[in-house]
PDB file of C-alpha atoms in Angstrom:
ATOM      1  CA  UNK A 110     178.765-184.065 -60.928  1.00 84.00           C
ATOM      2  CA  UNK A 111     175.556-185.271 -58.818  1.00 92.00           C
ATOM      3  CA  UNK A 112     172.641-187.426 -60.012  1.00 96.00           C
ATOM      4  CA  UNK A 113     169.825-187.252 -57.565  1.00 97.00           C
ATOM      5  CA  UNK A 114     166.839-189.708 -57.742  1.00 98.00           C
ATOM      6  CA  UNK A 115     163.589-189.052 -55.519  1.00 98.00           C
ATOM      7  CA  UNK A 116     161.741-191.781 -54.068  1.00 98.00           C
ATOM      8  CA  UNK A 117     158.528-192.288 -51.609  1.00 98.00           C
ATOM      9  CA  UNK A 118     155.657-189.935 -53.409  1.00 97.00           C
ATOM     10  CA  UNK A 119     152.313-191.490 -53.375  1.00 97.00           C
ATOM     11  CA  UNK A 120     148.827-190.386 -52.248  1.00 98.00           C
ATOM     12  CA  UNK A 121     147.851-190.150 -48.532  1.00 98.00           C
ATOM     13  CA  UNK A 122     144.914-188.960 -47.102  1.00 98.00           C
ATOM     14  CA  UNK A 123     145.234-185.689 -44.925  1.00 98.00           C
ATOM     15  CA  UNK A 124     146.385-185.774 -41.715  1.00 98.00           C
ATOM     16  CA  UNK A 125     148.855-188.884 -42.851  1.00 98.00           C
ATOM     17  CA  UNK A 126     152.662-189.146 -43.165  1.00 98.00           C
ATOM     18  CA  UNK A 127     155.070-189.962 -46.100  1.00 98.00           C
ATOM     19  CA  UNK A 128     158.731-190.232 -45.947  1.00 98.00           C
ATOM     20  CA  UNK A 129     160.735-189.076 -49.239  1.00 98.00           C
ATOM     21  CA  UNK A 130     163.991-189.831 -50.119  1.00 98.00           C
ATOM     22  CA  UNK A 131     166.428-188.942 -52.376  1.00 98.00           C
ATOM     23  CA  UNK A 132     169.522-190.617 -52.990  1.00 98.00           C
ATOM     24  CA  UNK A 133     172.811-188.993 -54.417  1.00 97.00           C
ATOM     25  CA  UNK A 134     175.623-190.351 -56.540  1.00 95.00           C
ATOM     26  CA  UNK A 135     179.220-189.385 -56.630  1.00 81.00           C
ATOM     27  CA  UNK A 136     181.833-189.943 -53.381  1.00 77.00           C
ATOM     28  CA  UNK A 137     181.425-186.090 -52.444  1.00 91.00           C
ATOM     29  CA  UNK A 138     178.144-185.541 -51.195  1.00 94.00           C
ATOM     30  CA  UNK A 139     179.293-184.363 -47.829  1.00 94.00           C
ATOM     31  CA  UNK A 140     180.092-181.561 -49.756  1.00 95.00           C
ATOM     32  CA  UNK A 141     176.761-180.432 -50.182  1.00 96.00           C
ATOM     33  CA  UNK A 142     174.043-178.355 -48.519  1.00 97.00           C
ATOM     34  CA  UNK A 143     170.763-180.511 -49.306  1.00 98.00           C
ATOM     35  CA  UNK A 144     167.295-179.266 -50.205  1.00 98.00           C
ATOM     36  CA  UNK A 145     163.509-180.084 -50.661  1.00 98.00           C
ATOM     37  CA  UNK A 146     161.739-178.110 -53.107  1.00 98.00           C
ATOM     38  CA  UNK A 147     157.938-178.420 -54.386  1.00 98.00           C
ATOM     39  CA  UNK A 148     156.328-177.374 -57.270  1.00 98.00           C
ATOM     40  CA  UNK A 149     151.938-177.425 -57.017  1.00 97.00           C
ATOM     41  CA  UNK A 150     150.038-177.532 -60.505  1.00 93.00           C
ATOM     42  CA  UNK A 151     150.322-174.026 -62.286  1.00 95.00           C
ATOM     43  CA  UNK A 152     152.379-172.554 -58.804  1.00 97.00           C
ATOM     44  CA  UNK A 153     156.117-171.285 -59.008  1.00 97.00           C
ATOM     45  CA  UNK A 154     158.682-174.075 -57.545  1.00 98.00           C
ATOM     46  CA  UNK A 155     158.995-173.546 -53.704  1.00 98.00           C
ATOM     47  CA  UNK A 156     161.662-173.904 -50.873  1.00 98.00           C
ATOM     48  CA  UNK A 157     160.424-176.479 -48.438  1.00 98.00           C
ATOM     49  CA  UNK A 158     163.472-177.782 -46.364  1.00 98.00           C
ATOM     50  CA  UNK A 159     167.419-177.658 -46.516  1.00 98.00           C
ATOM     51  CA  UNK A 160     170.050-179.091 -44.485  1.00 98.00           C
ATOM     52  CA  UNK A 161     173.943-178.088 -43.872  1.00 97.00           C
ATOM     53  CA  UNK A 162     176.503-180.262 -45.203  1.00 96.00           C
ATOM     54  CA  UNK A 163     177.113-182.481 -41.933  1.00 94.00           C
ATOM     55  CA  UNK A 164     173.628-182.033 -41.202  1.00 95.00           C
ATOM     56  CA  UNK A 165     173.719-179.996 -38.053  1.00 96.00           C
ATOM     57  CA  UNK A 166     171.717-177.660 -39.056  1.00 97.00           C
ATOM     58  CA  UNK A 167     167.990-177.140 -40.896  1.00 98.00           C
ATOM     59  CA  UNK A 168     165.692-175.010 -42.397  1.00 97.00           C
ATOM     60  CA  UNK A 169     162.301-174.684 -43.122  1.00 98.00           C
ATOM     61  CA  UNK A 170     159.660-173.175 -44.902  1.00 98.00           C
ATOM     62  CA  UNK A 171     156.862-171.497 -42.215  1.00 98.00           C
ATOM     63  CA  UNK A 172     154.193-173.465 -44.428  1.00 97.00           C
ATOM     64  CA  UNK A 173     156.119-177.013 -43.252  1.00 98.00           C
ATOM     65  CA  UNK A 174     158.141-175.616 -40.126  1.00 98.00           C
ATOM     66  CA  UNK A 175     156.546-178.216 -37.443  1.00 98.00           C
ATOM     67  CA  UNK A 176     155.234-180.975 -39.260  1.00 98.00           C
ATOM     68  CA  UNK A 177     158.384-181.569 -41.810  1.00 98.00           C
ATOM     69  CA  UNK A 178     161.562-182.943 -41.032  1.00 98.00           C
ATOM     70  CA  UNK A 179     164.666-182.680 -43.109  1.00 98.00           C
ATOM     71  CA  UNK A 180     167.483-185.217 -42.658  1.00 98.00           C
ATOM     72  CA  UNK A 181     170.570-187.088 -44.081  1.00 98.00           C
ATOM     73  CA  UNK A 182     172.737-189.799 -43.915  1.00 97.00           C
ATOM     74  CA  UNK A 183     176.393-189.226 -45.368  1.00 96.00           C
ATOM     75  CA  UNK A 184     177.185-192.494 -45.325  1.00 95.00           C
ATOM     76  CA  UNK A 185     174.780-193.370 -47.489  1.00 96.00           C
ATOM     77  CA  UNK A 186     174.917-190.278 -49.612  1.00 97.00           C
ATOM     78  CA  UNK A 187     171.077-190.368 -48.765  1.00 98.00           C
ATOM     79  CA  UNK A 188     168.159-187.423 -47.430  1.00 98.00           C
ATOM     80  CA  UNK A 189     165.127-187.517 -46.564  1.00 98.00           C
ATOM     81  CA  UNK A 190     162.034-185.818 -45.759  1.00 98.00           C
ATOM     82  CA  UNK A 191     159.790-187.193 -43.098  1.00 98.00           C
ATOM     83  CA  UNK A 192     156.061-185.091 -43.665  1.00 98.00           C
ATOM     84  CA  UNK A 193     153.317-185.832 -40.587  1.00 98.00           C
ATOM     85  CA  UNK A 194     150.064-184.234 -40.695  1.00 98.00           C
ATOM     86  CA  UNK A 195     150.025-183.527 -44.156  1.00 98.00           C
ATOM     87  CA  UNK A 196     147.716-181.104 -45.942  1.00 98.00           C
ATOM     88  CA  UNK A 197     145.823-180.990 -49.420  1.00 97.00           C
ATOM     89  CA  UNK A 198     147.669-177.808 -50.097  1.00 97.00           C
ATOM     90  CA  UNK A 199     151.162-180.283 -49.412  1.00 98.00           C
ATOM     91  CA  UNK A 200     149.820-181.801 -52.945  1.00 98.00           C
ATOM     92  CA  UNK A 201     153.064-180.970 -55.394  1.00 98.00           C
ATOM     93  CA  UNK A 202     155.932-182.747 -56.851  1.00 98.00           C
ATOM     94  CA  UNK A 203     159.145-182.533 -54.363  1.00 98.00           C
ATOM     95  CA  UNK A 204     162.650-181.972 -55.999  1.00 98.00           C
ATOM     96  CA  UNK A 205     165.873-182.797 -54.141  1.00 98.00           C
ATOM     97  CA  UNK A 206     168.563-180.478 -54.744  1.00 98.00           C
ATOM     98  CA  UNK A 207     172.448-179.943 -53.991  1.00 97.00           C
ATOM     99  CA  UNK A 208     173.982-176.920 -53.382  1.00 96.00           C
ATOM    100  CA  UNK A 209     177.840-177.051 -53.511  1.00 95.00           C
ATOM    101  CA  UNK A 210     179.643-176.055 -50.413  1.00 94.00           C
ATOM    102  CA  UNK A 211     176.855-174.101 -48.949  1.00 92.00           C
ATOM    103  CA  UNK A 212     174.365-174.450 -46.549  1.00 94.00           C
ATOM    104  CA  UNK A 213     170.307-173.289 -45.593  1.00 91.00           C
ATOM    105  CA  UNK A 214     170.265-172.090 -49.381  1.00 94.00           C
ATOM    106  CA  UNK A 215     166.727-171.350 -49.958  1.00 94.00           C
ATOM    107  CA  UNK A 216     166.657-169.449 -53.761  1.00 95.00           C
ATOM    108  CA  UNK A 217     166.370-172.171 -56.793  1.00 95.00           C
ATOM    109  CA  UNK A 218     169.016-170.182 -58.401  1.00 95.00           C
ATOM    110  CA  UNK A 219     171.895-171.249 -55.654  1.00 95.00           C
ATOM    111  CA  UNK A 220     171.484-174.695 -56.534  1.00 97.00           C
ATOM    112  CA  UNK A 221     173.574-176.411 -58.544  1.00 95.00           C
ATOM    113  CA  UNK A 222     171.922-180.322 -59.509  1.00 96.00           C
ATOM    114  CA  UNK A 223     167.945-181.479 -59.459  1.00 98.00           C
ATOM    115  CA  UNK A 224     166.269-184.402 -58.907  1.00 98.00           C
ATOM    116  CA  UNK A 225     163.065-185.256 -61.485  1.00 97.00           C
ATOM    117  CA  UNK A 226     161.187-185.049 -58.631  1.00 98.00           C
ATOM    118  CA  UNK A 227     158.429-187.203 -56.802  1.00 98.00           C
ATOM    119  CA  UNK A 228     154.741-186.776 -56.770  1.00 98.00           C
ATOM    120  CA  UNK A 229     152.841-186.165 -53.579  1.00 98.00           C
ATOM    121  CA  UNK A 230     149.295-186.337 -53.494  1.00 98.00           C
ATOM    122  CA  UNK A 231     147.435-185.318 -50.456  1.00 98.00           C
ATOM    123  CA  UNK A 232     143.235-185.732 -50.385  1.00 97.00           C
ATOM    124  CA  UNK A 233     140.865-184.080 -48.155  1.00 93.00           C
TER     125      UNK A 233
END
């Protein structure tokens, strides 16, 4: 079992940066392929980001690819997603999600535990 808590949503004029994190419980979270995920007002939920277990590897979204950055910290059972130049179309509420045992997943179905998620609010 995973809990995952968001943090680091606000509002940010365009062009700005925000850094969301998203902290895990439980003592296996090396275990688990990470993700970002957003969901805009009256859109389907989207794949943002992801990021292997050891976090060698990441993915992106085309819409983010170059001004997102998906990372984690194992130690800290911790990831993060550091956003620069950020658009109104960015605007959504961000989910972190876990994926056991699998990496770069970038369906909603594969994964397995969900944040509540974290409001981002970018203005023009």
């Amino acid at each position: 079992q995973v809990q995952l808590v968001e943090s680091g949503g606000g509002s940010v004029q365009a062009g700005g940066s925000l850094r969301l994190s998203c902290a895990a419980s439980g003592r296996t979270f090396s275990s688990y392929g990470m993700g970002w995920f957003r969901q805009a007002p009256g859109k389907d939920r989207e794949f943002v980001a992801a990021i292997s277990l050891s976090g060698g590897r990441s993915y992106y979204a085309d819409s983010v690819k170059g001004r997102f950055t998906i990372s984690r910290d194992n130690a800290k059972n911790m990831v993060y997603l550091q956003m620069n130049s950020l658009k109104p179309e960015d605007t959504a509420v961000y989910y972190c999600a876990a994926d056991f045992l699998r990496s770069g997943a970038t369906m909603i179905g594969e994964y397995d535990y969900w944040g509540q998620g974290t409001q981002v609010t970018v203005a023009s």
